[in-house]
Short mmCIF file of C-alpha atoms and ligand atoms in Angstrom, two decimals:
data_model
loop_
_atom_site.label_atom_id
_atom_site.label_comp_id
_atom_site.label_asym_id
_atom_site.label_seq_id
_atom_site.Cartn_x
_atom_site.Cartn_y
_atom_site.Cartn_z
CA UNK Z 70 -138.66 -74.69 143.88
CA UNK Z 71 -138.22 -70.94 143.04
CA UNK Z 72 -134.87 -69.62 145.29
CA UNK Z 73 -136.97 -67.35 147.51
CA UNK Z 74 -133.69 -65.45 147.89
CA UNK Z 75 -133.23 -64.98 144.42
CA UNK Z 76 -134.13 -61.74 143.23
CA UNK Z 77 -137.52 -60.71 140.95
CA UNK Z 78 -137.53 -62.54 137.49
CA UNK Z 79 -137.69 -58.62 135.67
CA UNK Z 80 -137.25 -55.42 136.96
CA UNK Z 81 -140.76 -54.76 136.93
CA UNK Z 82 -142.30 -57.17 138.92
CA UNK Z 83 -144.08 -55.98 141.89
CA UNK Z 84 -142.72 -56.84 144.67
CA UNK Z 85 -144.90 -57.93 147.55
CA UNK Z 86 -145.06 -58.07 151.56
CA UNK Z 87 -144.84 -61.83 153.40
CA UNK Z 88 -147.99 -63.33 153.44
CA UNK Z 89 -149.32 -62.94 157.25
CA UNK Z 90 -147.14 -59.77 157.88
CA UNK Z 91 -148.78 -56.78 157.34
CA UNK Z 92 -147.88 -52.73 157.16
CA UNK Z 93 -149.14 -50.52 159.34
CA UNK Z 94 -149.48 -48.19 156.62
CA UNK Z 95 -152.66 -45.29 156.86
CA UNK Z 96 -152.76 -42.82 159.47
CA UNK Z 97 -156.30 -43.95 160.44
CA UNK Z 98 -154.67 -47.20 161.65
CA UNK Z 99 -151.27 -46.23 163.43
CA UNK Z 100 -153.14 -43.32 165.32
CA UNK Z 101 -154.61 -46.69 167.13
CA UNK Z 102 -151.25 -48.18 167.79
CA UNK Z 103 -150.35 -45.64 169.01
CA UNK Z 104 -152.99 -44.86 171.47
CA UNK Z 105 -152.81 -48.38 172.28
CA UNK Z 106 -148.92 -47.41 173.33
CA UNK Z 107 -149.63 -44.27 175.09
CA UNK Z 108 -152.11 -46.12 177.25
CA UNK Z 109 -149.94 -49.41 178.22
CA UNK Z 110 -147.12 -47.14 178.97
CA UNK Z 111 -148.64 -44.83 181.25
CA UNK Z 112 -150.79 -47.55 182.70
CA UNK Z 113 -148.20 -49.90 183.45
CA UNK Z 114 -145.53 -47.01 185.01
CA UNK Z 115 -148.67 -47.09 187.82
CA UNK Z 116 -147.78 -50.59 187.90
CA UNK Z 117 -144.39 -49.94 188.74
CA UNK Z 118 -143.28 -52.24 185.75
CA UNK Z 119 -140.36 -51.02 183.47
CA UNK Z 120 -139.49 -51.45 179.93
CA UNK Z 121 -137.30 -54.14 178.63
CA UNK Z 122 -136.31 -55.23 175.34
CA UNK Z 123 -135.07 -58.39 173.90
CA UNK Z 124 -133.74 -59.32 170.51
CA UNK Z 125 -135.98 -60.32 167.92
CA UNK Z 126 -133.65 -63.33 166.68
CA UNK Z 127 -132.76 -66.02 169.59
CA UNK Z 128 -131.45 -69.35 169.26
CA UNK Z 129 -133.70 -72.31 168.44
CA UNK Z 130 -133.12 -73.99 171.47
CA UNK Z 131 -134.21 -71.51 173.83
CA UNK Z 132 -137.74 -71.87 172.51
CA UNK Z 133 -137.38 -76.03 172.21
CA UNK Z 134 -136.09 -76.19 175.74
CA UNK Z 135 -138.45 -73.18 177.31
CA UNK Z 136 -141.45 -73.85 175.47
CA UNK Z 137 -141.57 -77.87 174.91
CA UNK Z 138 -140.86 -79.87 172.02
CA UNK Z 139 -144.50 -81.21 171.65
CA UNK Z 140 -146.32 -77.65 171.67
CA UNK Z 141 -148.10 -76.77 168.48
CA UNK Z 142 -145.44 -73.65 168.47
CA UNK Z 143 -142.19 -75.61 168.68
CA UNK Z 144 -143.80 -78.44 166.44
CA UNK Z 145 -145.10 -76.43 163.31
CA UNK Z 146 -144.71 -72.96 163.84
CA UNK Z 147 -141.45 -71.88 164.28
CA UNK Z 148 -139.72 -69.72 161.55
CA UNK Z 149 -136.51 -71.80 162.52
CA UNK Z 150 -133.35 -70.90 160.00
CA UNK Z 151 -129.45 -71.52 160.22
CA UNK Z 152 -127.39 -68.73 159.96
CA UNK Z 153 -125.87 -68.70 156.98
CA UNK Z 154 -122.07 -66.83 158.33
CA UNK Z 155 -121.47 -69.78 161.33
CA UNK Z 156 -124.39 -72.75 160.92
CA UNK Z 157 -126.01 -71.26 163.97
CA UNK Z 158 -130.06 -72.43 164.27
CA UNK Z 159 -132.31 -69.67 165.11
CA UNK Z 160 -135.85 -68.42 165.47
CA UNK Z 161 -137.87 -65.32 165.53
CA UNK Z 162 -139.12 -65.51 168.72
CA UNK Z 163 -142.70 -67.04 168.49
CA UNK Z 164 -143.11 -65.54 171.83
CA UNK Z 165 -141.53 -63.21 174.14
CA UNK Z 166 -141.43 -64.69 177.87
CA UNK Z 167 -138.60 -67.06 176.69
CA UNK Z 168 -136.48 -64.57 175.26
CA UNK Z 169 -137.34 -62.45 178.49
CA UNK Z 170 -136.33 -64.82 181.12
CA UNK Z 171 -132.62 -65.95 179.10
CA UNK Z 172 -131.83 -62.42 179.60
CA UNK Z 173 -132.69 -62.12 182.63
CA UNK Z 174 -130.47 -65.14 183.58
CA UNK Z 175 -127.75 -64.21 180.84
CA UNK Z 176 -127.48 -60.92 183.38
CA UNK Z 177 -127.93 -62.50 186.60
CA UNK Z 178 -130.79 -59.97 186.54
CA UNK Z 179 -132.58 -60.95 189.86
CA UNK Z 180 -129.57 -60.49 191.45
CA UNK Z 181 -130.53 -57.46 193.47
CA UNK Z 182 -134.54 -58.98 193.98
CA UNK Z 183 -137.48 -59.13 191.54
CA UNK Z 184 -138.34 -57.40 188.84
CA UNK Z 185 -141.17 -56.31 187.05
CA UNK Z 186 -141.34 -55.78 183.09
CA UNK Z 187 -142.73 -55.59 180.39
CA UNK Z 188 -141.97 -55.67 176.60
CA UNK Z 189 -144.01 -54.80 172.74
CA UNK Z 190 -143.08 -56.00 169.71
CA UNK Z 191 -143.54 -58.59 166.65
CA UNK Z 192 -143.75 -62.18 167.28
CA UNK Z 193 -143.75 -64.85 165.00
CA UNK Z 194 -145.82 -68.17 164.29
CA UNK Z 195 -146.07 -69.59 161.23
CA UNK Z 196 -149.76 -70.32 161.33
CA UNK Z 197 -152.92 -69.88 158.29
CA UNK Z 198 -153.20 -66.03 158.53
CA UNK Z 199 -157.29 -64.92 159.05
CA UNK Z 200 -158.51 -61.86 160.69
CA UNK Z 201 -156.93 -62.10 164.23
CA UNK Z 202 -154.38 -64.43 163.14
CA UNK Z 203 -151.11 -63.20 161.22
CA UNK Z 204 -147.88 -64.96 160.81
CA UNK Z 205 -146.42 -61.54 162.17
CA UNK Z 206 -148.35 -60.14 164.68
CA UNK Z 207 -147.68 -57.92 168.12
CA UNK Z 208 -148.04 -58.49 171.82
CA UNK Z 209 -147.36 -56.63 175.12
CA UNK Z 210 -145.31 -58.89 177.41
CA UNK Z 211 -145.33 -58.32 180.77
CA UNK Z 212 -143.72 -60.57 183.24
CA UNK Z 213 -143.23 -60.16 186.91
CA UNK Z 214 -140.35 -62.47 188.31
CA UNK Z 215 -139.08 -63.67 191.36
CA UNK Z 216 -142.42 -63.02 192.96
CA UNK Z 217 -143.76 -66.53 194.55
CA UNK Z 218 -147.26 -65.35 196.03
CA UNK Z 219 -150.46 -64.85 194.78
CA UNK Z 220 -150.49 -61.10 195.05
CA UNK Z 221 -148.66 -60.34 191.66
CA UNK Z 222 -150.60 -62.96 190.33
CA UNK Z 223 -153.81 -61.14 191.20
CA UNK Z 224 -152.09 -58.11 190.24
CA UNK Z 225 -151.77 -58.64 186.24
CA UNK Z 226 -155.04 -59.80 186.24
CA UNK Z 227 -155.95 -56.32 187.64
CA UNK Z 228 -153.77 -54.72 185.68
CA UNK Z 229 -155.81 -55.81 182.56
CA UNK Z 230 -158.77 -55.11 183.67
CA UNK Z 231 -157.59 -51.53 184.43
CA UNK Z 232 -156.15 -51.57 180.87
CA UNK Z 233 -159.66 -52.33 179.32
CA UNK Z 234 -160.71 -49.82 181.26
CA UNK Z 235 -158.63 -47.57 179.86
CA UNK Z 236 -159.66 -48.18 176.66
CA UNK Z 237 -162.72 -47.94 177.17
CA UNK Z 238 -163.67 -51.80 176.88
CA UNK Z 239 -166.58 -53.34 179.42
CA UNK Z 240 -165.39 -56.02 180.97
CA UNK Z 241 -168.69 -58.87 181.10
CA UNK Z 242 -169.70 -57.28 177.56
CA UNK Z 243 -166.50 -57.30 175.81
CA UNK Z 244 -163.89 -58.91 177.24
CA UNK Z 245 -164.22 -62.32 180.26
CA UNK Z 246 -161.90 -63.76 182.48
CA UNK Z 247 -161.07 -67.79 181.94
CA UNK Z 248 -159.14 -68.74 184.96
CA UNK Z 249 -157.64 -72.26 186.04
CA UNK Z 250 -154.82 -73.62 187.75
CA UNK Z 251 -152.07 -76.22 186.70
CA UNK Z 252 -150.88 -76.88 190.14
CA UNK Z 253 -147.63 -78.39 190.59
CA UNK Z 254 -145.75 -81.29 188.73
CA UNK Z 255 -145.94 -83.94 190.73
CA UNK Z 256 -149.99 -83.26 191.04
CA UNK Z 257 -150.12 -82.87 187.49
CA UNK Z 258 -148.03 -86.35 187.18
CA UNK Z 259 -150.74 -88.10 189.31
CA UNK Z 260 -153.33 -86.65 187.14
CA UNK Z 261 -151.74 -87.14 183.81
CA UNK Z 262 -151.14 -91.38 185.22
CA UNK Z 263 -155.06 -91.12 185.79
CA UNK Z 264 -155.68 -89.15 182.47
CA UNK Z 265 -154.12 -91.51 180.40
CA UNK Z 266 -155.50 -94.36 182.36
CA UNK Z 267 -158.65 -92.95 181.67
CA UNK Z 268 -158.23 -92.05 177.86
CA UNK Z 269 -156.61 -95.65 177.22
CA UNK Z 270 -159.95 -96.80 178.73
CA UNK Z 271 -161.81 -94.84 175.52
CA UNK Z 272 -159.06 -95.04 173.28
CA UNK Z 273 -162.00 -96.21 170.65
CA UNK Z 274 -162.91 -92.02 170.89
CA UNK Z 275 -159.55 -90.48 170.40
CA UNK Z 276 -158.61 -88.93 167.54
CA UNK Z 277 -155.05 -89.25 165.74
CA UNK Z 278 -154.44 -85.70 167.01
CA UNK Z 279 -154.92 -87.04 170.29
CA UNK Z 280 -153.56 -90.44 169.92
CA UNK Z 281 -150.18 -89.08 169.46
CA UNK Z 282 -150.32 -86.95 172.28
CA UNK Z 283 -151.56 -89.47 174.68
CA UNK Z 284 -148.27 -90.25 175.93
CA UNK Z 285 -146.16 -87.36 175.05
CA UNK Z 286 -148.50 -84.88 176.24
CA UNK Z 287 -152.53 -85.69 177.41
CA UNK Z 288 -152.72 -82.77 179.06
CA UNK Z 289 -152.85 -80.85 175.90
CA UNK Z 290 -155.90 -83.60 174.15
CA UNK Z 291 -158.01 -81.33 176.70
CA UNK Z 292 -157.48 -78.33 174.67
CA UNK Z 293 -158.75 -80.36 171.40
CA UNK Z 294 -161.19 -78.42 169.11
CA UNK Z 295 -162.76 -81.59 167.96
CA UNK Z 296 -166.42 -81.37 168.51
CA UNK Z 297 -166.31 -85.64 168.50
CA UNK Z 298 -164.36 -85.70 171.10
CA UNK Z 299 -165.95 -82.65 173.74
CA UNK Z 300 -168.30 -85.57 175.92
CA UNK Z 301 -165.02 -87.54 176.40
CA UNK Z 302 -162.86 -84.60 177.34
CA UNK Z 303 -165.55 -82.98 180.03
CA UNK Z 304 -165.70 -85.92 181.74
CA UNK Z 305 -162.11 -86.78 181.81
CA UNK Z 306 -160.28 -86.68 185.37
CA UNK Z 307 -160.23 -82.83 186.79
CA UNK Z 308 -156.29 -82.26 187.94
CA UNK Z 309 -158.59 -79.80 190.89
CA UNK Z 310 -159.35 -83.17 192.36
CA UNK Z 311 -155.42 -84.49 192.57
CA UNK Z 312 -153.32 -80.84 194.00
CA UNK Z 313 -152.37 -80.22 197.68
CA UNK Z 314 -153.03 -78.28 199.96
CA UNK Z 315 -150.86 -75.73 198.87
CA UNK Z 316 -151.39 -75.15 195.17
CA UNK Z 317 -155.49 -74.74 196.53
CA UNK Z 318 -154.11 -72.19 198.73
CA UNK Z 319 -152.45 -70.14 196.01
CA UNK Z 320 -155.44 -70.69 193.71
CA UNK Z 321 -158.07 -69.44 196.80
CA UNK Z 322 -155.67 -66.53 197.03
CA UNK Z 323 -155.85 -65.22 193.67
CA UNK Z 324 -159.45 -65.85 193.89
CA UNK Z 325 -160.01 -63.98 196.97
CA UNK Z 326 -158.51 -61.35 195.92
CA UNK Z 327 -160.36 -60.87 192.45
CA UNK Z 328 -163.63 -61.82 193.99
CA UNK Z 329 -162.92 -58.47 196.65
CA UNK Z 330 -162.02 -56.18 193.85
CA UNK Z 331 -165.12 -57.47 191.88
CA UNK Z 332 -163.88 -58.67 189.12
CA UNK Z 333 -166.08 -61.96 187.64
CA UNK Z 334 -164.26 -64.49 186.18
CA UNK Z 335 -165.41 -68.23 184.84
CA UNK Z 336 -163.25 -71.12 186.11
CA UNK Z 337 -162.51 -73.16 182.79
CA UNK Z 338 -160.70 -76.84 183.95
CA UNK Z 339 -159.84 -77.23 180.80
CA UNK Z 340 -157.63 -74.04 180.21
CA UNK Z 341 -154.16 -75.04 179.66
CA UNK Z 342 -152.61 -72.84 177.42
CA UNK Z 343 -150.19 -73.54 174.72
CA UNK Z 344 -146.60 -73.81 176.22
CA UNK Z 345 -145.64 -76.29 178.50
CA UNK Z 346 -143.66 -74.00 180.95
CA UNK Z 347 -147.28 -72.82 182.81
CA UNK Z 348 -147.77 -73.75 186.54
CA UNK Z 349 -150.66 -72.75 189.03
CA UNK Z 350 -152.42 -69.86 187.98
CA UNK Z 351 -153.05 -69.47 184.40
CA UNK Z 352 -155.67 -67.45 182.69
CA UNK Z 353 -156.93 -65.37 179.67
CA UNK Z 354 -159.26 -62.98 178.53
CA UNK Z 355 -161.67 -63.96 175.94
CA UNK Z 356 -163.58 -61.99 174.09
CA UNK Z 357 -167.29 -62.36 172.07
CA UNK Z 358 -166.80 -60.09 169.41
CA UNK Z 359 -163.24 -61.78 167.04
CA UNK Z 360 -165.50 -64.98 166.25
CA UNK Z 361 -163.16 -68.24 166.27
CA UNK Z 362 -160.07 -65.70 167.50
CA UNK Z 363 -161.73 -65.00 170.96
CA UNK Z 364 -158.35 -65.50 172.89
CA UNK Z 365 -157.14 -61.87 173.40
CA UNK Z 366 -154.38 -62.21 175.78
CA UNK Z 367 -153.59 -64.85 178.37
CA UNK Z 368 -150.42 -65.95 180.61
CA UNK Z 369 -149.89 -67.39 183.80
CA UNK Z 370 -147.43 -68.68 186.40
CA UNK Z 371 -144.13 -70.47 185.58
CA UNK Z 372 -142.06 -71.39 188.71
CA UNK Z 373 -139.98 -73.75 186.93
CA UNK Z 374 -138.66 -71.69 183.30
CA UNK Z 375 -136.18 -69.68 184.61
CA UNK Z 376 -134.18 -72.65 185.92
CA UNK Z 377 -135.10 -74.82 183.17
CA UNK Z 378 -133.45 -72.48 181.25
CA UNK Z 379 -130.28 -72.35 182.98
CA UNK Z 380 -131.04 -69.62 185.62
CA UNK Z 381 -130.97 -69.63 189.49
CA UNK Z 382 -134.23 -71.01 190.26
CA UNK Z 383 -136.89 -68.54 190.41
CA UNK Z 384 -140.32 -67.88 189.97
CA UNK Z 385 -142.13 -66.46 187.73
CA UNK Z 386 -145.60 -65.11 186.22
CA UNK Z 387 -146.44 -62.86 183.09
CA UNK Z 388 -149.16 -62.89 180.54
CA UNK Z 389 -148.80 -61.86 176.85
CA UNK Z 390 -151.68 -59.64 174.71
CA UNK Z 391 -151.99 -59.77 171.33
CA UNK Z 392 -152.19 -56.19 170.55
CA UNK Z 393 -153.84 -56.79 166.80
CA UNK Z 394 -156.84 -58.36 168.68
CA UNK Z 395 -156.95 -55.72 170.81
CA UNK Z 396 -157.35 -53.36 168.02
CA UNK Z 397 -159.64 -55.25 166.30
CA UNK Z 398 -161.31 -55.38 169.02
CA UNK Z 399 -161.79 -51.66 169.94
CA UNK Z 400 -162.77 -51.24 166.39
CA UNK Z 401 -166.02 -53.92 166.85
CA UNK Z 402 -167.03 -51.77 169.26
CA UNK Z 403 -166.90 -48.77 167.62
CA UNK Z 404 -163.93 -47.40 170.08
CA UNK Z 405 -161.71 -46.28 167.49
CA UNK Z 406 -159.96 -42.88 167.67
CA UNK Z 407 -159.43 -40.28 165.36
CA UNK Z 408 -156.33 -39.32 162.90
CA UNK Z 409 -154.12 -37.04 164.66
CA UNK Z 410 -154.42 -33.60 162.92
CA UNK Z 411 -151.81 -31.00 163.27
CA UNK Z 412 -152.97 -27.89 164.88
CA UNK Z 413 -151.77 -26.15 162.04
CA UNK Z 414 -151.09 -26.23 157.72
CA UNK Z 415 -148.60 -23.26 156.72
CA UNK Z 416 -150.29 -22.16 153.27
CA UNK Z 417 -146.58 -20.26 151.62
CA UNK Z 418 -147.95 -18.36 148.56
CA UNK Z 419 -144.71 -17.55 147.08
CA UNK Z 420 -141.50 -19.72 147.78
CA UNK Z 421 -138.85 -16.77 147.88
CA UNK Z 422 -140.38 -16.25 151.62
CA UNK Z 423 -139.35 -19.57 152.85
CA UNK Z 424 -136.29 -18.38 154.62
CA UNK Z 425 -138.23 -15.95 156.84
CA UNK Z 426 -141.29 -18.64 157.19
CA UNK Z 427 -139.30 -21.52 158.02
CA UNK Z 428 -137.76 -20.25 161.15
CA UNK Z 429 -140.71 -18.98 162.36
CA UNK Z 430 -142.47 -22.37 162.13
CA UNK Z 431 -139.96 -23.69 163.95
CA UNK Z 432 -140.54 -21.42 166.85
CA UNK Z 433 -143.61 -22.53 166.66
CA UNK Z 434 -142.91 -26.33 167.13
CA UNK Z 435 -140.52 -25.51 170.10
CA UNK Z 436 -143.56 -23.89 171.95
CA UNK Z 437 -145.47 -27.29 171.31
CA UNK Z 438 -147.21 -26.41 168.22
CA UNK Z 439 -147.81 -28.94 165.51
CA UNK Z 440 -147.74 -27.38 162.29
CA UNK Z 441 -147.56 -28.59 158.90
CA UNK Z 442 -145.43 -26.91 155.89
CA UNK Z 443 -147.31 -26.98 152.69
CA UNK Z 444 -143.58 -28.28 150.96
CA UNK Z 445 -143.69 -27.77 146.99
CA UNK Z 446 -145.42 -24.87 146.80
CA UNK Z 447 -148.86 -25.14 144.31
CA UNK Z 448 -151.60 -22.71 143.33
CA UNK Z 449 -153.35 -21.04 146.99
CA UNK Z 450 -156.25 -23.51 145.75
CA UNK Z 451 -154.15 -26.51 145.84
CA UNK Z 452 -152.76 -25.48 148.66
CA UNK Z 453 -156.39 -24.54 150.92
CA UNK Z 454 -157.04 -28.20 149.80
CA UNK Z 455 -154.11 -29.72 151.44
CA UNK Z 456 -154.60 -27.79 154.16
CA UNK Z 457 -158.21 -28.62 154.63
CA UNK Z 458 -157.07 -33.04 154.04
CA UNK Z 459 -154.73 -32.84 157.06
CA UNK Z 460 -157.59 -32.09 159.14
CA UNK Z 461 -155.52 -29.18 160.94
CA UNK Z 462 -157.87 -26.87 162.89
CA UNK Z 463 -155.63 -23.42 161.73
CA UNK Z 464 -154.28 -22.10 158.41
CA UNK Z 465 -151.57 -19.95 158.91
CA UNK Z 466 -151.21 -17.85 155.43
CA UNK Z 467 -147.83 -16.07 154.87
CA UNK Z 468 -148.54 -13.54 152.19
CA UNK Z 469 -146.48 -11.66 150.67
CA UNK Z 470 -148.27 -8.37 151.90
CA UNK Z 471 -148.55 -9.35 155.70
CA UNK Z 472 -145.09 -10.98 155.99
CA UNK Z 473 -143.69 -7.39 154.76
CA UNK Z 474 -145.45 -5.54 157.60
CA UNK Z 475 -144.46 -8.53 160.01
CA UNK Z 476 -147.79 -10.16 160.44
CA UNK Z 477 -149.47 -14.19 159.31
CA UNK Z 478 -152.60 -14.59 158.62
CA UNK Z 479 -154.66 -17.25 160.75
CA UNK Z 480 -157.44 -19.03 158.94
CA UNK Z 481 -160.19 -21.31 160.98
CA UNK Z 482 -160.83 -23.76 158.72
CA UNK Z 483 -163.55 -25.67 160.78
CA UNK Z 484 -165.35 -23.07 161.00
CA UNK Z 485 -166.17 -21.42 157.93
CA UNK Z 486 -168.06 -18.06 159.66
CA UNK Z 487 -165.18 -17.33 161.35
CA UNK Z 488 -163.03 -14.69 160.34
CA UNK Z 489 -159.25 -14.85 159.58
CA UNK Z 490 -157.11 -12.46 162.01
CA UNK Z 491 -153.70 -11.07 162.02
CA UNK Z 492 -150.68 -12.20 164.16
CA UNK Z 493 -147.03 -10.78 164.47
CA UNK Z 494 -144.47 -13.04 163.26
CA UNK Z 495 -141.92 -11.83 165.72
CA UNK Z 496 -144.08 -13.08 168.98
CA UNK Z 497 -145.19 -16.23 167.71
CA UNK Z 498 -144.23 -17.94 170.87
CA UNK Z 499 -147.04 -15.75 172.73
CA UNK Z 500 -150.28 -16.59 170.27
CA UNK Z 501 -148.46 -20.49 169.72
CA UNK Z 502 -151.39 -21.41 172.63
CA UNK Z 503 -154.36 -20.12 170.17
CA UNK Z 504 -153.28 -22.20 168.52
CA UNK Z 505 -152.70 -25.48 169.93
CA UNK Z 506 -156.12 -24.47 171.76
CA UNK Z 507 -157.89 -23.78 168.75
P1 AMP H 801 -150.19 -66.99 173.36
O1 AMP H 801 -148.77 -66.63 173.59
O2 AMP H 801 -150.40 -68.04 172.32
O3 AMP H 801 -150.98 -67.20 174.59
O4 AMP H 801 -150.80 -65.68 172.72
C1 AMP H 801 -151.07 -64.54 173.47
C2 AMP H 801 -151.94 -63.64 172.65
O5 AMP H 801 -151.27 -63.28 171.45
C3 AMP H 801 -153.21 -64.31 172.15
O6 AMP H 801 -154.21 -64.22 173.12
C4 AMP H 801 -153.54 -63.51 170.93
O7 AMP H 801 -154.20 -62.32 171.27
C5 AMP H 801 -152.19 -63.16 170.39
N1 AMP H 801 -151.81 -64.06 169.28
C6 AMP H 801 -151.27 -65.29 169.36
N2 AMP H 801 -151.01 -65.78 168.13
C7 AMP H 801 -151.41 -64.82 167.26
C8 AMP H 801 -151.39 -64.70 165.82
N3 AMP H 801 -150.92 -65.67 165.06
N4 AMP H 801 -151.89 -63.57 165.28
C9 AMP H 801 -152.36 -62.57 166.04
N5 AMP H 801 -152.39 -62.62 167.38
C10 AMP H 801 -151.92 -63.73 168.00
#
């Protein structure tokens, strides 16, 4: 086995990315990152939910305790290393509510009463990367804890709607609402006892997948992909028919308060989700357009995680979006935004006036203007062509002639009928709206 540590065989040997983890590399594609920032951070400041961040790195057995030892995540997708310095195991956080909540206890956090937040970032899963599906990709986290009711519950589920909004997304065309709920443990018991009952009864129909989880975890043989085994699994005990009164309550209270604000959703039974930490409500938004990666964000409930984790008991509800999706997404529908151009490109004809154009452009960035240096110098040609590639709307030509009588030159160069004009150098911070305007 080659020492992936070790370093290239010869100098010269390209060195290349890890497979699944991609750069963000072309100005066409940050400009919708960062939209996709500006956006959640606006839109969730309405929200009243504030910024957190957790470390990347965590130890192992926050995610093997807070996620479940027989998830697909803790099984087979955890990049899971020892530290090299002390022996310590730890894992790039596969997800981020985990993380979220240890701080939150390691803090005493909810000391002072609940809190709303929210988190981006990479996560990790070691999973076949595809379109959709990367073994780095990004979510926004948001979590809302020590809220019980149904309200905040409803609330996120608003809250992405409004985000699709925002982004111009149509909720019904683009983007649906799965909703279920997981009730409470002792409900779920009695309907795991009848679940296996009932899949022991057809054990002739399960697959190995599901074999192996029939004891450690049937819940999860509902989520199979295995067309085989779809008859068996829709007609498999509904957990609806074993919870109290109580976890129907919270479930008719979400509901009635999504059904006022009009939002359509699709009860799916057989939404679970992929960590075992979910309780009551859980949902996610799926989408038509991503083929076989339709899931673009999803979360729920989870009363119990903050004490199985050590914490006070607490509870808890958050959802996670996978922010690659979302882009995708937006770019299936043909929402995709533009480069960001400067307003302006400074075209210097002869470098010995740098020292009286540099300052000046600098006024012009403190009054808000983006402007470009053409750095290097080049021929005027070169130059008009660099200008033109950065897609700015405004030349600003500082030759020699003009910058001895005090004046730039401004060049439209959209509009090629439009003439160039003279400013004085000395007021720049009185024409700098022209030109963001422009
Ligand atoms: P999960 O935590 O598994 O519910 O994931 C939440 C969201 O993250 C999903 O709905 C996806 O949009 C996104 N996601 C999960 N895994 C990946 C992955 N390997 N690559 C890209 N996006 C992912």
């Amino acid at each position: 086995m080659p020492d992936p540590q070790s370093p290239a065989k010869t100098p010269d040997t390209p060195l290349r990315g890890v497979k699944g983890m991609n750069d963000i590399l072309l100005p066409a594609e940050s400009a919708q990152w960062e939209r996709f920032e500006d956006v959640v951070r606006r839109l969730l400041a309405r929200y009243g939910y504030r910024n957190i961040r957790t470390p990347v790195v965590e130890p192992t057995a926050l995610f093997v305790r807070g996620l479940g030892d027989v998830t697909d995540i803790v099984e087979k997708e955890m990049y899971s290393f020892e530290d090299a310095m002390n022996g310590d195991r730890l894992t790039l956080r596969p997800e981020a509510t985990a993380g979220i909540v240890r701080a939150i206890n390691e803090h005493n956090a909810l000391y002072n009463g609940p809190l709303r937040v929210w988190t981006m970032g990479p996560m990790f899963r070691h999973e076949r990367p595809q379109k959709g599906r990367y073994r780095q990709f990004h979510q926004l986290d948001v979590e809302a804890l020590g809220h019980a009711g149904p309200d905040v519950d409803a609330e996120l589920i608003l809250m992405l709607r409004a985000l699709w909004r925002e982004l111009g997304l149509v909720e019904g065309r683009d983007l649906t609402l799965e909703l279920n709920t997981l009730g409470q443990s002792d409900e779920r018991k009695a309907h795991r006892a009848a679940l296996v009952a009932y899949f022991q009864d057809h054990a002739a129909q399960l697959d190995e997948d599901a074999r192996r989880r029939l004891h450690s975890n049937p819940l999860r043989i509902l989520d199979t992909k295995n067309p085989a085994m779809q008859a068996l699994v829709e007609a498999a005990p509904k957990l609806m028919d074993y919870l109290g009164e109580a976890s129907r309550a919270h479930f008719d209270a979400v509901r009635a308060i999504l059904d006022a604000a009009g939002l359509a959703y699709r009860i799916n039974p057989r939404l679970v989700r992929g960590m075992d930490y979910y309780n009551l409500t859980v949902f996610e938004w799926i989408t038509p357009h991503l083929g076989s990666q339709s899931a673009v964000g999803g979360g729920g409930r989870y009363d119990q995680l903050i004490e199985t984790l050590g914490g006070k008991p607490a509870p808890g509800v958050g959802f996670g979006l996978g922010i690659e999706r979302i882009l995708l997404l937006l770019e299936a529908v043909g929402l995709q935004v533009g480069a960001p151009a400067p307003d302006a490109y400074a075209v210097v004809p002869d470098a010995a006036s740098l020292p009286q154009v540099m300052p000046m452009l600098e006024q012009l960035r403190q009054a808000g203007v983006s402007v470009v240096l053409n750095a290097g110098g080049g021929s005027m040609k070169s130059q008009f062509k660099r200008a033109d590639a950065s897609g700015a709307r405004m030349a600003l030509i500082f030759g020699g002639d003009e910058l001895a009588r005090g004046e730039v030159a401004l060049k439209p160069l959209r509009d090629a009928a439009a003439p160039q004009t003279l400013r004085p150098i000395a007021d720049a911070a009185r024409w700098a709206d022209e030109l963001r305007n422009a």
